[in-house]
Amino acid sequence: MIEIALFAVLVLVILLTLGVPLPYCFGAGLMVMYFAGDVVMKGNMLWGFQQLGNPVLLAIPLFVLAGTIMSVSGIAASLLNFVNIFIGHLKGGLGVVATVSCALIGAISGSGLTGVAAIGPLLIPEMEKQGYPREYATALIANASLLGLLIPPSVTMIVYGWVTDTSILACFLATLGPGLLIMASFSAVNIRMARRFPLKLNEPLKGAAFMSEATQRGFKATPALLMPVIILGGIYGGIMTPTEAAAVAVIYAIPVGFLIYKGLDVRTFFGAGREAATSVGAIMLMILFSMILSQMFVLESIPQAIVQAIFSVTENKALLLVLINILLFLVGMVVNDVTAIILIAPLLLPLMQAIGVSPIQFAAIMGVNTAMGGVTPPYASILYLGARIGQVPVTKVIRPAMTLILLGYLPVVFLTSFWPDLSMWLPRFFGY
Amino acid sequence: MTRFASVLLTVLICLVALGQFVQVITRYVLEIPVMGLEESLLYPTLWLYMLGAVNASRENTHIRANVLEIFLSTERQHQVLAVIGEVISLIVGIWLTTWAWEFTKYSMRVWRESPTLYLPTFYVDVALFVGLVLMMIFTACHLLMHLRALFSPIAEPAIEGGLK
Amino acid sequence: DTLKISHIRPQGATIDNELRALAEELTTATDGSVELNLFPASALGDYTSVQERISVGAIDMAVQPAATAVDRRMQISAFPYVAANWAEAKKIYGPGGAIHSAMKDLYAKQDITMLAAYPVYFGGVALNTDAVNPGDPTAAKGIKVRVPGIKSFQLTADALGYISSPIPFSEAFTAVQTGVVDGVVGSGAEGYYASFRDVTTAYVPVNTHFEVWYMIINSGTLAEMSDEDRAALETAALEFEAKRWETAEADQGAFEQKLADNGATIVSLTNEELAATAAHVRAQVWPQVLQDVGQDWGQGILDQIGE
Ligand code: NA
Ligand code: NA
C-alpha cells in the first residue's frame, strides 16, 4: 500500500507542477488511492466536510479578514510612522523599520501575506528614495512578511494544532521565539548590507521636536498597537478562545478602520470581505481534500510504515532532523505553508515522537520551515506578491531574497531544530 | 457579479464574526452563554467556505504552484498548459462532485440534526455539492476561454482577470 | 478479515489495552481469520462522524459513546441520574437492561449492530478552582464550566448551579488553563485524568450521568463474515463486556485516586446529598429531554427501569 501512497503523492506533485489548482491536485491523489489502492471513498466527503465545521478553523478566515482590513485601512501606515521616528534616521534604519513593522503587523494578522501587502506599497518607494535598490527593498519586506506566520496569531499554527491535536496556544508560543530571533537577524543582516548602498539619511529630530512628533505619532498608532494587546491579552488572559479573539479583532478593526484611520470606506470594506473570503475559500477547499487524502493514509497505516522505513535506514536523531529540514525545504519550494503542514505533520509526528521531539517543538520546526516556503522559488507566493507590489521582475528579487534567507533565516531554522529551548521556553513558561 | 460576490461574502464573514463576538460578550460580560449559537454558526461558516471557493474559481485565483509556467516562453505554450490544467481540474472536479452528490443524498436520507437546537444539518451539507457544481461551471468557462484564445489568432489578454 | 476499529482514548489507556487483549484473543480463537486493526485517540475522527462512517460501511467497528445527530433518541444513553449506583447501572445498561435493549434497536436502524456495552464511569465535575456548595444543587456556584455540545449536559450543568459554557472539546483544555472557564462537565474521573489532569484541582463525583460506550460494527460487515468468525466475534464481545462490568467500579475508584495523587481534592458527597441532587436534576432536566426524544417512547423506557 505504501507504493500506491507514494504513487498518489507523485501524481499530486506532477499535477501541481502543471499548474493545476491545489484542491484538484489532492483530488487526483484521492483518485489514485481509490482506483489503484482500492480504498473506500464512501463516507469520506461526510467526514471531511464535518472536519471543516470545527470552530478552531474558523479562526483562519477571521484572522485573515482582520489582516486584510488592517492593510486597507491605513493602520499599517500609523504603525510604520511610529517605528520610523525611532530608528528611521539611522544607517540601515529604514530596513529595520520594515522588519519591525512586519513583526507588529504579524501580531495582528495570521497570514504571511499581510505584511508585504500592507507595508510594501508604503515602504518600498520610501526605501528606494533613500537609496536602497528597489529589488532589495522588495525582497526584504517579502521576507520580513513571513513573520506574520511566526508571531502569533498564525494560520499555520492553527492548522498544525488542529491536525495533530496539540494546544494551539502552545503552538503560537513555540514559533514566537524563533520569530523574534528572525526579526533580529534580518535587522542585523540589513544593517550590514546597508553599508553597501549609497544611502541618503534623513536628519533625526531632536529635543522638543522629537518629543512632540513621537507623542503625536504614538497617539495615532495607539489604536493599532492596542490590537495585538486585545488579541493576545484576550487569549492568554483567559477571556476568549483563539477563534473568539479572531472575531473580536475583526469587530474592533472595522470601526477603527472606518472612523479613526479612515482608509476603510464602504467599497474597500466589501472588497476586503470578498478578498478574505475568497482566499479562505481556496484554503478550505484545499484543506478539505488534503484532509481526506491524509485520512486515507492514516486508514492504511502509512505513517507507521514511513517510520519503519526511515528507521530501517537510520535512527540517528541529528541526522533525521537534518533530513527532515531538507525535506521540508523541498516541500516548501513547491507548496504553500498550510498545505505542507496538513500533508506532512500527521505523517511525520509519529517519527518525531519516536526520536523524542515534542509535538510543540515540532510545531516550531514545521512553522519556520513552511513559512520559508513562501519565499523559496519556484512556488513563492509571498515573494511573487512582493514583486508585484514592488513592480520589479520576479527574477531580480530572487537573488537578494535568497541572500537574506541564507544569512538571516536558515541559521534560525537550524537553531529551532537543534536547540529545543528556543521554541520550548515560552510554552514551558506558560505551563504547556 | 463582483459586486454581488463582495456583498454576499462580506455579509457571511461578518455574520460569523458577530456570532463569535456575541459568544464572548454573553459569556464574559453577561455570564449567560447562549446555547446553540455555535451550531447555528455552522450555516454561515460552511457556506462562506464553499462560496469563497466558488468565487476563487470565478476569479481563477485558486492556489496554484505554477512551476512549469516559469520555464515556458511563448503565449501559445502558456495557453496549452492552461488548457491541460483546466481539463485535469474538470475531470478530477467532476469525480469529486459525484462523491459530494452521494454525500448529499446520504445527508437527505438520514436527516441529521444539530445537538441542542435540532436544526437540520442538510442545509449545511448541501453547500458542498452546490459549491462544487458552481466551481465546475466556472472551470468549464475558463477552459472554453482558453480554448478560444488558443485557436483564435489574436490572444485575449482579459483571461487572467477572470470572469467579471 | 482485518477489521478497522476506532476508539477515543490515547494509546495505552485502559480501553486501548483491553481492546488489544481482545484482538489477540480473537486472532487465536479464529486462527488468524479475524484481526482487529486499532485506531486509538480518535485518529479516524470524532465519534459522531465515526458512527456515521460505520453506518455507511467506511469504517468497520468502534467502541465509543452514542452519537445523537442522526437519531436524537440516542440521548437516552446519556440521560442524567438514571442509575444511582453500580448495581442499578448494570441492570439498566447491562445485557437485557432497558437502555441496553433500546440502544441496540436504535443502532440497528442505522445499519449498525451493537455487540456490547462498555460501562465507563459515573460522571462528575472537574474544577480548576475550589468547589462551592458542591452538595447543594440549588445554590448558584458562580463557576463557569465547559459543557459538551449536548443538550442534556448543558441542562444538567445549569441544574447543578454552574454556568454552562459550550466550548468545543479541542479548545476545552486551553480554555480551562487560561481561565476562560473554571471547570468541565460531561466526563468522569478517567476522562478528566486523560485530558484535564493538569487543570483539575478539585473533583466532585456528583454522578452527573452514567457514561457508557458501545462496541458497534457495521451490520453488513458482520453479515458477510463466516459463521464461525461471526460467532467468535460475538462471543468475544460478550466476554469483553462481562469482564468490564466486574472491573469498572474499581477502575473508577482507581482514577479518582490518580486524580488525587496528581494533586486534586476529591470532594466526597454524602448519600443524602447525592439523592437530593439526583431528585433536583431529574425534576429540572428530564421533562425537557423527554420532550426531545419523544415523551411516550422515553417515558416508556424510564417506566421499564422503574419497575
Ligand atoms: Na501572525
Ligand atoms: Na516555495
mmCIF file of C-alpha atoms in Angstrom, chain C residues 24-180:
data_model
loop_
_atom_site.group_PDB
_atom_site.id
_atom_site.type_symbol
_atom_site.label_atom_id
_atom_site.label_comp_id
_atom_site.label_asym_id
_atom_site.label_seq_id
_atom_site.Cartn_x
_atom_site.Cartn_y
_atom_site.Cartn_z
ATOM 1 C CA GLU C 24 -5.199 -11.181 20.441
ATOM 2 C CA GLU C 25 -7.896 -13.500 21.769
ATOM 3 C CA LEU C 26 -9.851 -13.143 18.557
ATOM 4 C CA THR C 27 -6.857 -13.891 16.394
ATOM 5 C CA THR C 28 -6.114 -17.001 18.443
ATOM 6 C CA ALA C 29 -9.738 -18.130 18.530
ATOM 7 C CA THR C 30 -10.165 -17.808 14.769
ATOM 8 C CA ASP C 31 -6.675 -18.973 13.770
ATOM 9 C CA GLY C 32 -5.867 -15.558 12.386
ATOM 10 C CA SER C 33 -9.030 -15.317 10.325
ATOM 11 C CA VAL C 34 -10.258 -12.226 12.196
ATOM 12 C CA GLU C 35 -7.832 -9.470 13.067
ATOM 13 C CA LEU C 36 -8.525 -6.105 14.654
ATOM 14 C CA ASN C 37 -6.614 -3.045 13.483
ATOM 15 C CA LEU C 38 -6.832 -0.462 16.283
ATOM 16 C CA PHE C 39 -7.104 3.282 15.670
ATOM 17 C CA PRO C 40 -6.812 4.952 19.073
ATOM 18 C CA ALA C 41 -7.173 8.618 20.003
ATOM 19 C CA SER C 42 -9.959 9.388 17.520
ATOM 20 C CA ALA C 43 -7.437 9.043 14.699
ATOM 21 C CA LEU C 44 -10.359 8.438 12.360
ATOM 22 C CA GLY C 45 -12.259 11.491 13.550
ATOM 23 C CA ASP C 46 -14.553 12.243 16.444
ATOM 24 C CA TYR C 47 -17.126 9.679 17.498
ATOM 25 C CA THR C 48 -20.007 11.450 15.757
ATOM 26 C CA SER C 49 -18.514 11.082 12.314
ATOM 27 C CA VAL C 50 -17.067 7.627 13.082
ATOM 28 C CA GLN C 51 -20.557 6.359 13.918
ATOM 29 C CA GLU C 52 -21.883 7.671 10.623
ATOM 30 C CA ARG C 53 -18.993 6.187 8.728
ATOM 31 C CA ILE C 54 -19.646 2.840 10.384
ATOM 32 C CA SER C 55 -23.242 3.182 9.350
ATOM 33 C CA VAL C 56 -22.246 3.528 5.676
ATOM 34 C CA GLY C 57 -19.562 0.863 5.949
ATOM 35 C CA ALA C 58 -16.478 3.048 5.552
ATOM 36 C CA ILE C 59 -15.144 2.023 8.978
ATOM 37 C CA ASP C 60 -15.883 -1.403 10.468
ATOM 38 C CA MET C 61 -16.049 -1.034 14.222
ATOM 39 C CA ALA C 62 -15.731 1.293 17.191
ATOM 40 C CA VAL C 63 -16.025 1.409 20.955
ATOM 41 C CA GLN C 64 -17.383 4.862 21.790
ATOM 42 C CA PRO C 65 -20.332 6.877 23.113
ATOM 43 C CA ALA C 66 -23.536 7.039 21.108
ATOM 44 C CA ALA C 67 -23.737 9.992 18.716
ATOM 45 C CA THR C 68 -27.144 11.596 18.696
ATOM 46 C CA ALA C 69 -27.077 13.612 15.457
ATOM 47 C CA VAL C 70 -28.805 11.016 13.284
ATOM 48 C CA ASP C 71 -31.304 9.924 15.922
ATOM 49 C CA ARG C 72 -31.919 12.172 18.882
ATOM 50 C CA ARG C 73 -33.461 9.287 20.833
ATOM 51 C CA MET C 74 -29.929 8.028 21.411
ATOM 52 C CA GLN C 75 -29.700 10.725 24.075
ATOM 53 C CA ILE C 76 -31.412 8.215 26.354
ATOM 54 C CA SER C 77 -27.965 6.689 26.863
ATOM 55 C CA ALA C 78 -26.668 9.866 28.492
ATOM 56 C CA PHE C 79 -29.770 10.883 30.477
ATOM 57 C CA PRO C 80 -28.657 12.286 33.830
ATOM 58 C CA TYR C 81 -29.344 10.472 37.080
ATOM 59 C CA VAL C 82 -30.974 7.345 35.709
ATOM 60 C CA ALA C 83 -28.894 4.936 37.797
ATOM 61 C CA ALA C 84 -27.950 5.665 41.398
ATOM 62 C CA ASN C 85 -25.220 3.079 41.833
ATOM 63 C CA TRP C 86 -23.269 0.360 40.030
ATOM 64 C CA ALA C 87 -25.783 -2.386 40.787
ATOM 65 C CA GLU C 88 -28.590 -0.347 39.257
ATOM 66 C CA ALA C 89 -26.379 0.650 36.352
ATOM 67 C CA LYS C 90 -25.710 -2.968 35.462
ATOM 68 C CA LYS C 91 -29.435 -3.711 35.492
ATOM 69 C CA ILE C 92 -30.228 -0.786 33.221
ATOM 70 C CA TYR C 93 -27.248 -0.560 30.864
ATOM 71 C CA GLY C 94 -26.073 -4.188 31.069
ATOM 72 C CA PRO C 95 -27.244 -7.125 28.938
ATOM 73 C CA GLY C 96 -31.049 -7.310 28.906
ATOM 74 C CA GLY C 97 -31.373 -3.917 30.564
ATOM 75 C CA ALA C 98 -33.902 -1.366 29.359
ATOM 76 C CA ILE C 99 -31.392 1.081 27.887
ATOM 77 C CA HIS C 100 -29.190 -1.742 26.594
ATOM 78 C CA SER C 101 -32.094 -3.096 24.525
ATOM 79 C CA ALA C 102 -33.293 0.334 23.457
ATOM 80 C CA MET C 103 -29.848 1.294 22.180
ATOM 81 C CA LYS C 104 -29.481 -1.996 20.336
ATOM 82 C CA ASP C 105 -32.720 -1.260 18.464
ATOM 83 C CA LEU C 106 -31.723 2.309 17.675
ATOM 84 C CA TYR C 107 -28.322 1.254 16.340
ATOM 85 C CA ALA C 108 -29.964 -1.415 14.175
ATOM 86 C CA LYS C 109 -31.966 1.320 12.428
ATOM 87 C CA GLN C 110 -28.629 2.827 11.308
ATOM 88 C CA ASP C 111 -27.325 -0.476 9.891
ATOM 89 C CA ILE C 112 -25.148 -0.855 12.951
ATOM 90 C CA THR C 113 -25.024 -3.907 15.206
ATOM 91 C CA MET C 114 -24.327 -3.257 18.856
ATOM 92 C CA LEU C 115 -22.107 -6.094 20.023
ATOM 93 C CA ALA C 116 -21.629 -4.999 23.620
ATOM 94 C CA ALA C 117 -21.993 -2.170 26.085
ATOM 95 C CA TYR C 118 -18.887 -0.870 27.807
ATOM 96 C CA PRO C 119 -19.583 0.804 31.161
ATOM 97 C CA VAL C 120 -17.030 3.517 31.825
ATOM 98 C CA TYR C 121 -17.847 5.558 34.930
ATOM 99 C CA PHE C 122 -20.300 7.789 36.759
ATOM 100 C CA GLY C 123 -19.644 11.349 35.657
ATOM 101 C CA GLY C 124 -18.590 14.287 37.796
ATOM 102 C CA VAL C 125 -17.400 17.859 37.727
ATOM 103 C CA ALA C 126 -13.724 18.756 37.425
ATOM 104 C CA LEU C 127 -12.786 22.207 38.670
ATOM 105 C CA ASN C 128 -9.696 24.352 38.431
ATOM 106 C CA THR C 129 -10.894 26.267 41.481
ATOM 107 C CA ASP C 130 -12.304 25.402 44.887
ATOM 108 C CA ALA C 131 -15.699 23.713 44.892
ATOM 109 C CA VAL C 132 -18.581 25.913 46.056
ATOM 110 C CA ASN C 133 -21.515 24.240 47.829
ATOM 111 C CA PRO C 134 -20.847 21.053 45.864
ATOM 112 C CA GLY C 135 -23.614 19.080 47.543
ATOM 113 C CA ASP C 136 -26.347 21.662 47.128
ATOM 114 C CA PRO C 137 -27.691 21.863 43.570
ATOM 115 C CA THR C 138 -29.947 24.811 44.395
ATOM 116 C CA ALA C 139 -27.001 27.036 45.350
ATOM 117 C CA ALA C 140 -25.691 29.135 42.449
ATOM 118 C CA LYS C 141 -21.964 28.454 42.297
ATOM 119 C CA GLY C 142 -20.825 31.321 40.104
ATOM 120 C CA ILE C 143 -18.444 28.952 38.357
ATOM 121 C CA LYS C 144 -18.264 28.779 34.560
ATOM 122 C CA VAL C 145 -17.838 25.255 33.283
ATOM 123 C CA ARG C 146 -17.248 23.897 29.816
ATOM 124 C CA VAL C 147 -20.023 21.597 28.655
ATOM 125 C CA PRO C 148 -20.009 19.460 25.519
ATOM 126 C CA GLY C 149 -22.475 20.494 22.822
ATOM 127 C CA ILE C 150 -25.090 18.049 24.058
ATOM 128 C CA LYS C 151 -28.314 19.381 25.453
ATOM 129 C CA SER C 152 -28.689 17.099 28.471
ATOM 130 C CA PHE C 153 -25.222 18.051 29.724
ATOM 131 C CA GLN C 154 -25.930 21.727 29.328
ATOM 132 C CA LEU C 155 -29.184 21.414 31.220
ATOM 133 C CA THR C 156 -27.556 19.254 33.885
ATOM 134 C CA ALA C 157 -24.742 21.712 34.457
ATOM 135 C CA ASP C 158 -27.277 24.512 34.841
ATOM 136 C CA ALA C 159 -29.426 22.412 37.175
ATOM 137 C CA LEU C 160 -26.375 21.747 39.336
ATOM 138 C CA GLY C 161 -25.915 25.503 39.751
ATOM 139 C CA TYR C 162 -22.977 26.036 37.380
ATOM 140 C CA ILE C 163 -22.826 28.490 34.469
ATOM 141 C CA SER C 164 -22.575 26.255 31.434
ATOM 142 C CA SER C 165 -20.406 27.363 28.545
ATOM 143 C CA PRO C 166 -20.417 25.470 25.284
ATOM 144 C CA ILE C 167 -16.793 25.241 24.124
ATOM 145 C CA PRO C 168 -15.570 22.689 21.582
ATOM 146 C CA PHE C 169 -13.528 19.831 23.015
ATOM 147 C CA SER C 170 -10.470 20.815 21.001
ATOM 148 C CA GLU C 171 -10.334 24.148 22.810
ATOM 149 C CA ALA C 172 -11.502 22.935 26.202
ATOM 150 C CA PHE C 173 -8.166 22.256 27.898
ATOM 151 C CA THR C 174 -6.761 25.616 26.883
ATOM 152 C CA ALA C 175 -9.953 27.339 27.934
ATOM 153 C CA VAL C 176 -9.651 25.898 31.437
ATOM 154 C CA GLN C 177 -5.951 26.589 31.626
ATOM 155 C CA THR C 178 -6.248 30.248 30.692
ATOM 156 C CA GLY C 179 -9.362 30.710 32.788
ATOM 157 C CA VAL C 180 -11.952 31.218 30.054
#
